[in-house]
């Protein structure tokens, strides 16, 4: 029998690379070839040649099938590198070459990051890839024009030559569709809530001096998790005067159908035009009476108030801080001067290791750190003034005293802002003790015998008093609903703030929370009788027409009115306070105790979910306001709102579960939280 020199041989078991799904190994004489099954090109098939050149050929082969080979190879590499591991890719020798299974890593927006990536059989899907690209642009804040960048096009073609690079306008439409789809989800989620909704209102700007209005919903869901969702990012133009802002806000609330279930509005500026508030209150009251006569409805951001006061303090010390900046700059101007200053610091016994760094523009806490450092080196600066005639910016004895006192003011504000910005669950109950500490300190500072310090303290206290008069009741009610504090904390702080009139003020808080509870109790009872109000969020009895005990429910309610039944609120306040500990979680506590306090727990959910502050960690000490970057500010208003809101929603959807107030990330919102 004559044997042909070109004989096809079966792939030995050691040929485990997936590239051999696309090549046939043949031997001619003593040389092995790898013949491409798509274009019949011969390449080296020797075991010493490896498979890199074969993979490179597959990436360039124009006649290969439409299966996503590049993704197959990528999945193979991921399997090797990933600690989680991927499903094994096996090759059946009897399988037809044109029906091999291609491993594709699918994108699933509901998939947790720590889940094992699955491999499925799939052909390349242009539409799915386009949507994945749109989601990527939204989620990471990339510019829409990224699809026109040469580097992006080259990268995509190398990864998947079948992908058709789309124009900017097509990607924009895909982003808008994602926005509309996600908006429907948010709308359904919010309107299914049984409780009320709180909304924060913030102003933004851009380098082009455009103004924007940002509305964010805050609420505690049925699982007692604090939620935060961006609703609108409205572009304001010259036609939007101050008196028209109320119409813009009302329209947004009506579009989301939450104007009838609104609990409180929190504004970032405590000097917000009163006419705006009046118009919004008037509109809300037409649909539903405001709770507590509206005293809990109109609130201001505590963090913005603290920032405004801190800026006033720094401005009052402006000339002195300029001298300190100049002193730092002089000492850092040469190694010789730096060395001489260090020697003087050692002579006067200064052991501080702090570096003389000037403050950063736009971050008032850096000014505090600069003042604190200067105070520690005070003796060295005085010695430098005595021995260095070129040192031209020394502080007088009185200026050093002012600097020390003002640094003490700023230290308190820095500590409080750190608490506001670092707390993982920004529920309303944490604010009352911090704000009361500021109040007590301001009272003491106003008694200073120094005219400069007493005048400064009076100015900032006047600004604080305006905030306190608007928000003190809401702050106190939230503190009372913390089982560790109840009315005891109000009594403790009010005795220090109001002195002889403290009990009258305590009674105002007690009456306020009782009035609020009565409103919830009446609504709870009305629902039990089958007359639920829109947005009340209180469960009623079954509407089944076959329920023969409905009459009994009414009889029970009527005959119980005169009985001395202890309410949820009375029972809660009479029980001992819960022990304070660092692991306490107020949301978990109320979740567990909901069956014990069915009415009070519903009230607590709305009160505790009120945003007493509308500022994030990265903006905690900013003096420049929130600024949109040029990339987003150049977009059309509708596209801008879609990208900003959708990014907030997708980030929440894709990230691991965590309190929404912790480290939010919006790369295209400069200085955002």
Tab-separated table of N, CA and C in Angstrom, residues 172-268:
chain	number	residue	atom	x	y	z
A	172	UNK	N	-25.421	58.732	21.484
A	172	UNK	CA	-26.245	59.629	22.300
A	172	UNK	C	-27.682	59.105	22.397
A	173	UNK	N	-28.220	58.625	21.276
A	173	UNK	CA	-29.566	58.057	21.282
A	173	UNK	C	-29.629	56.809	22.158
A	174	UNK	N	-28.583	55.995	22.102
A	174	UNK	CA	-28.550	54.788	22.936
A	174	UNK	C	-28.527	55.162	24.415
A	175	UNK	N	-27.778	56.204	24.755
A	175	UNK	CA	-27.733	56.672	26.146
A	175	UNK	C	-29.102	57.178	26.597
A	176	UNK	N	-29.790	57.883	25.712
A	176	UNK	CA	-31.108	58.409	26.054
A	176	UNK	C	-32.104	57.276	26.294
A	177	UNK	N	-32.013	56.205	25.500
A	177	UNK	CA	-32.912	55.062	25.690
A	177	UNK	C	-32.659	54.396	27.045
A	178	UNK	N	-31.387	54.279	27.401
A	178	UNK	CA	-31.055	53.700	28.707
A	178	UNK	C	-31.612	54.576	29.820
A	179	UNK	N	-31.480	55.893	29.663
A	179	UNK	CA	-32.015	56.831	30.661
A	179	UNK	C	-33.519	56.654	30.830
A	180	UNK	N	-34.242	56.586	29.723
A	180	UNK	CA	-35.696	56.447	29.800
A	180	UNK	C	-36.093	55.127	30.466
A	181	UNK	N	-35.362	54.066	30.148
A	181	UNK	CA	-35.666	52.764	30.742
A	181	UNK	C	-35.402	52.779	32.245
A	182	UNK	N	-34.263	53.345	32.646
A	182	UNK	CA	-33.934	53.397	34.068
A	182	UNK	C	-34.871	54.340	34.813
A	183	UNK	N	-35.314	55.392	34.142
A	183	UNK	CA	-36.233	56.340	34.777
A	183	UNK	C	-37.553	55.658	35.119
A	184	UNK	N	-38.022	54.809	34.242
A	184	UNK	CA	-39.259	54.070	34.522
A	184	UNK	C	-39.105	53.204	35.776
A	185	UNK	N	-37.940	52.584	35.929
A	185	UNK	CA	-37.692	51.759	37.119
A	185	UNK	C	-37.739	52.607	38.388
A	186	UNK	N	-37.056	53.754	38.344
A	186	UNK	CA	-37.018	54.624	39.521
A	186	UNK	C	-38.418	55.139	39.841
A	187	UNK	N	-39.159	55.508	38.803
A	187	UNK	CA	-40.512	56.020	39.002
A	187	UNK	C	-41.388	54.976	39.709
A	188	UNK	N	-41.306	53.738	39.243
A	188	UNK	CA	-42.105	52.673	39.850
A	188	UNK	C	-41.675	52.416	41.294
A	189	UNK	N	-40.365	52.451	41.533
A	189	UNK	CA	-39.858	52.203	42.887
A	189	UNK	C	-40.349	53.264	43.857
A	190	UNK	N	-40.237	54.526	43.459
A	190	UNK	CA	-40.628	55.625	44.345
A	190	UNK	C	-42.123	55.619	44.603
A	191	UNK	N	-42.900	55.362	43.578
A	191	UNK	CA	-44.351	55.435	43.746
A	191	UNK	C	-44.940	54.192	44.409
A	192	UNK	N	-44.149	53.142	44.559
A	192	UNK	CA	-44.598	51.978	45.324
A	192	UNK	C	-44.357	52.151	46.822
A	193	UNK	N	-43.578	53.145	47.182
A	193	UNK	CA	-43.241	53.342	48.585
A	193	UNK	C	-44.483	53.637	49.406
A	194	UNK	N	-44.554	53.055	50.579
A	194	UNK	CA	-45.657	53.345	51.478
A	194	UNK	C	-45.399	54.606	52.289
A	195	UNK	N	-44.126	54.932	52.504
A	195	UNK	CA	-43.794	56.124	53.276
A	195	UNK	C	-43.731	57.366	52.402
A	196	UNK	N	-43.295	58.452	53.012
A	196	UNK	CA	-43.178	59.714	52.305
A	196	UNK	C	-41.781	59.886	51.722
A	197	UNK	N	-41.641	60.945	50.903
A	197	UNK	CA	-40.394	61.230	50.207
A	197	UNK	C	-39.841	62.565	50.694
A	198	UNK	N	-38.529	62.617	50.891
A	198	UNK	CA	-37.837	63.868	51.165
A	198	UNK	C	-37.026	64.241	49.936
A	199	UNK	N	-36.926	65.522	49.651
A	199	UNK	CA	-36.201	65.981	48.463
A	199	UNK	C	-35.226	67.087	48.859
A	200	UNK	N	-33.976	66.962	48.408
A	200	UNK	CA	-32.991	68.034	48.586
A	200	UNK	C	-32.851	68.801	47.281
A	201	UNK	N	-32.681	70.115	47.400
A	201	UNK	CA	-32.574	71.007	46.243
A	201	UNK	C	-31.224	71.695	46.308
A	202	UNK	N	-30.412	71.519	45.258
A	202	UNK	CA	-29.064	72.084	45.231
A	202	UNK	C	-28.849	72.884	43.952
A	203	UNK	N	-28.033	73.913	44.075
A	203	UNK	CA	-27.672	74.736	42.928
A	203	UNK	C	-26.267	74.374	42.461
A	204	UNK	N	-26.119	74.310	41.131
A	204	UNK	CA	-24.821	74.043	40.514
A	204	UNK	C	-24.499	75.182	39.552
A	205	UNK	N	-23.248	75.232	39.146
A	205	UNK	CA	-22.830	76.223	38.150
A	205	UNK	C	-21.849	75.561	37.189
A	206	UNK	N	-21.385	76.317	36.207
A	206	UNK	CA	-20.416	75.810	35.230
A	206	UNK	C	-19.381	76.893	34.956
A	207	UNK	N	-18.254	76.530	34.348
A	207	UNK	CA	-17.256	77.556	34.005
A	207	UNK	C	-17.804	78.631	33.080
A	208	UNK	N	-18.871	78.332	32.373
A	208	UNK	CA	-19.483	79.312	31.467
A	208	UNK	C	-20.563	80.137	32.172
A	209	UNK	N	-20.604	80.044	33.521
A	209	UNK	CA	-21.562	80.813	34.336
A	209	UNK	C	-23.009	80.404	34.098
A	210	UNK	N	-23.228	79.161	33.729
A	210	UNK	CA	-24.577	78.625	33.644
A	210	UNK	C	-24.976	78.092	35.019
A	211	UNK	N	-26.266	78.129	35.300
A	211	UNK	CA	-26.780	77.635	36.576
A	211	UNK	C	-27.648	76.404	36.348
A	212	UNK	N	-27.603	75.495	37.318
A	212	UNK	CA	-28.358	74.250	37.223
A	212	UNK	C	-29.043	73.980	38.560
A	213	UNK	N	-30.147	73.274	38.491
A	213	UNK	CA	-30.919	72.903	39.677
A	213	UNK	C	-30.946	71.385	39.769
A	214	UNK	N	-30.475	70.866	40.890
A	214	UNK	CA	-30.384	69.414	41.083
A	214	UNK	C	-31.341	68.989	42.189
A	215	UNK	N	-32.252	68.062	41.883
A	215	UNK	CA	-33.214	67.535	42.856
A	215	UNK	C	-32.905	66.066	43.123
A	216	UNK	N	-32.818	65.717	44.405
A	216	UNK	CA	-32.497	64.350	44.808
A	216	UNK	C	-33.519	63.856	45.824
A	217	UNK	N	-34.017	62.649	45.608
A	217	UNK	CA	-34.974	62.040	46.530
A	217	UNK	C	-34.244	61.255	47.614
A	218	UNK	N	-34.698	61.404	48.843
A	218	UNK	CA	-34.145	60.677	49.991
A	218	UNK	C	-35.303	59.979	50.697
A	219	UNK	N	-35.127	58.708	51.007
A	219	UNK	CA	-36.184	57.981	51.709
A	219	UNK	C	-35.617	56.707	52.317
A	220	UNK	N	-36.378	56.146	53.230
A	220	UNK	CA	-36.032	54.858	53.827
A	220	UNK	C	-37.020	53.835	53.281
A	221	UNK	N	-36.507	52.797	52.648
A	221	UNK	CA	-37.387	51.840	51.975
A	221	UNK	C	-38.016	50.859	52.966
A	222	UNK	N	-38.762	49.909	52.427
A	222	UNK	CA	-39.496	48.967	53.272
A	222	UNK	C	-38.566	48.061	54.076
A	223	UNK	N	-37.316	47.929	53.637
A	223	UNK	CA	-36.336	47.123	54.370
A	223	UNK	C	-35.524	47.966	55.339
A	224	UNK	N	-35.937	49.197	55.531
A	224	UNK	CA	-35.254	50.137	56.411
A	224	UNK	C	-33.814	50.392	55.960
A	225	UNK	N	-33.662	50.603	54.676
A	225	UNK	CA	-32.382	51.002	54.094
A	225	UNK	C	-32.514	52.435	53.586
A	226	UNK	N	-31.543	53.259	53.921
A	226	UNK	CA	-31.566	54.649	53.477
A	226	UNK	C	-31.202	54.721	52.002
A	227	UNK	N	-32.070	55.328	51.211
A	227	UNK	CA	-31.879	55.400	49.768
A	227	UNK	C	-31.769	56.857	49.320
A	228	UNK	N	-31.068	57.044	48.225
A	228	UNK	CA	-30.845	58.381	47.676
A	228	UNK	C	-30.779	58.254	46.164
A	229	UNK	N	-31.673	58.954	45.459
A	229	UNK	CA	-31.721	58.831	44.002
A	229	UNK	C	-31.890	60.216	43.378
A	230	UNK	N	-31.033	60.477	42.404
A	230	UNK	CA	-31.102	61.736	41.676
A	230	UNK	C	-32.347	61.748	40.793
A	231	UNK	N	-33.103	62.829	40.862
A	231	UNK	CA	-34.332	62.922	40.084
A	231	UNK	C	-34.181	63.805	38.852
A	232	UNK	N	-33.644	64.996	39.036
A	232	UNK	CA	-33.553	65.957	37.933
A	232	UNK	C	-32.259	66.746	38.020
A	233	UNK	N	-31.768	67.122	36.838
A	233	UNK	CA	-30.649	68.061	36.743
A	233	UNK	C	-31.058	69.091	35.688
A	234	UNK	N	-31.706	70.149	36.153
A	234	UNK	CA	-32.347	71.120	35.281
A	234	UNK	C	-31.388	72.246	34.931
A	235	UNK	N	-31.330	72.587	33.639
A	235	UNK	CA	-30.534	73.720	33.194
A	235	UNK	C	-31.368	74.992	33.281
A	236	UNK	N	-30.865	75.975	34.012
A	236	UNK	CA	-31.557	77.250	34.164
A	236	UNK	C	-30.967	78.263	33.192
A	237	UNK	N	-31.824	79.037	32.571
A	237	UNK	CA	-31.338	80.086	31.679
A	237	UNK	C	-31.796	81.436	32.201
A	238	UNK	N	-31.577	82.461	31.412
A	238	UNK	CA	-31.879	83.823	31.852
A	238	UNK	C	-33.362	84.031	32.129
A	239	UNK	N	-34.209	83.199	31.534
A	239	UNK	CA	-35.653	83.350	31.753
A	239	UNK	C	-36.091	82.830	33.111
A	240	UNK	N	-35.243	82.028	33.763
A	240	UNK	CA	-35.584	81.473	35.068
A	240	UNK	C	-35.159	82.449	36.158
A	241	UNK	N	-36.012	83.399	36.467
A	241	UNK	CA	-35.745	84.325	37.555
A	241	UNK	C	-35.987	83.632	38.884
A	242	UNK	N	-35.594	84.295	39.974
A	242	UNK	CA	-35.726	83.679	41.295
A	242	UNK	C	-37.166	83.287	41.605
A	243	UNK	N	-38.112	84.145	41.213
A	243	UNK	CA	-39.499	83.834	41.537
A	243	UNK	C	-40.063	82.708	40.676
A	244	UNK	N	-39.327	82.304	39.627
A	244	UNK	CA	-39.781	81.204	38.775
A	244	UNK	C	-39.189	79.868	39.209
A	245	UNK	N	-38.202	79.895	40.109
A	245	UNK	CA	-37.605	78.645	40.555
A	245	UNK	C	-38.631	77.749	41.235
A	246	UNK	N	-39.583	78.360	41.916
A	246	UNK	CA	-40.623	77.559	42.567
A	246	UNK	C	-41.419	76.775	41.536
A	247	UNK	N	-41.712	77.389	40.387
A	247	UNK	CA	-42.447	76.686	39.331
A	247	UNK	C	-41.644	75.522	38.777
A	248	UNK	N	-40.331	75.722	38.636
A	248	UNK	CA	-39.464	74.646	38.138
A	248	UNK	C	-39.468	73.474	39.113
A	249	UNK	N	-39.338	73.765	40.400
A	249	UNK	CA	-39.308	72.705	41.405
A	249	UNK	C	-40.642	71.977	41.464
A	250	UNK	N	-41.741	72.736	41.436
A	250	UNK	CA	-43.072	72.119	41.489
A	250	UNK	C	-43.294	71.203	40.295
A	251	UNK	N	-42.873	71.640	39.107
A	251	UNK	CA	-43.040	70.814	37.903
A	251	UNK	C	-42.274	69.499	38.039
A	252	UNK	N	-41.054	69.561	38.566
A	252	UNK	CA	-40.274	68.337	38.744
A	252	UNK	C	-40.978	67.388	39.717
A	253	UNK	N	-41.509	67.933	40.804
A	253	UNK	CA	-42.207	67.091	41.780
A	253	UNK	C	-43.441	66.453	41.169
A	254	UNK	N	-44.160	67.221	40.351
A	254	UNK	CA	-45.365	66.692	39.717
A	254	UNK	C	-45.020	65.646	38.665
A	255	UNK	N	-43.946	65.857	37.916
A	255	UNK	CA	-43.538	64.871	36.909
A	255	UNK	C	-43.243	63.515	37.545
A	256	UNK	N	-42.680	63.543	38.750
A	256	UNK	CA	-42.375	62.294	39.452
A	256	UNK	C	-43.550	61.825	40.313
A	257	UNK	N	-44.619	62.619	40.335
A	257	UNK	CA	-45.835	62.277	41.081
A	257	UNK	C	-45.549	62.097	42.571
A	258	UNK	N	-44.711	62.970	43.119
A	258	UNK	CA	-44.390	62.878	44.548
A	258	UNK	C	-44.775	64.147	45.288
A	259	UNK	N	-45.422	65.091	44.611
A	259	UNK	CA	-45.806	66.320	45.299
A	259	UNK	C	-46.850	66.060	46.379
A	260	UNK	N	-47.629	64.985	46.233
A	260	UNK	CA	-48.672	64.679	47.212
A	260	UNK	C	-48.161	63.808	48.352
A	261	UNK	N	-46.924	63.336	48.286
A	261	UNK	CA	-46.383	62.492	49.355
A	261	UNK	C	-45.053	63.035	49.862
A	262	UNK	N	-44.862	64.345	49.716
A	262	UNK	CA	-43.617	64.983	50.127
A	262	UNK	C	-43.638	65.246	51.628
A	263	UNK	N	-42.551	64.908	52.311
A	263	UNK	CA	-42.444	65.169	53.751
A	263	UNK	C	-41.672	66.457	54.026
A	264	UNK	N	-40.506	66.635	53.379
A	264	UNK	CA	-39.694	67.827	53.628
A	264	UNK	C	-38.859	68.149	52.407
A	265	UNK	N	-38.557	69.444	52.246
A	265	UNK	CA	-37.638	69.940	51.229
A	265	UNK	C	-36.424	70.532	51.933
A	266	UNK	N	-35.231	70.129	51.528
A	266	UNK	CA	-33.996	70.659	52.115
A	266	UNK	C	-33.237	71.446	51.060
A	267	UNK	N	-33.004	72.717	51.339
A	267	UNK	CA	-32.298	73.592	50.402
A	267	UNK	C	-30.848	73.740	50.842
A	268	UNK	N	-29.951	73.889	49.871
A	268	UNK	CA	-28.528	73.990	50.210
A	268	UNK	C	-28.161	75.372	50.747
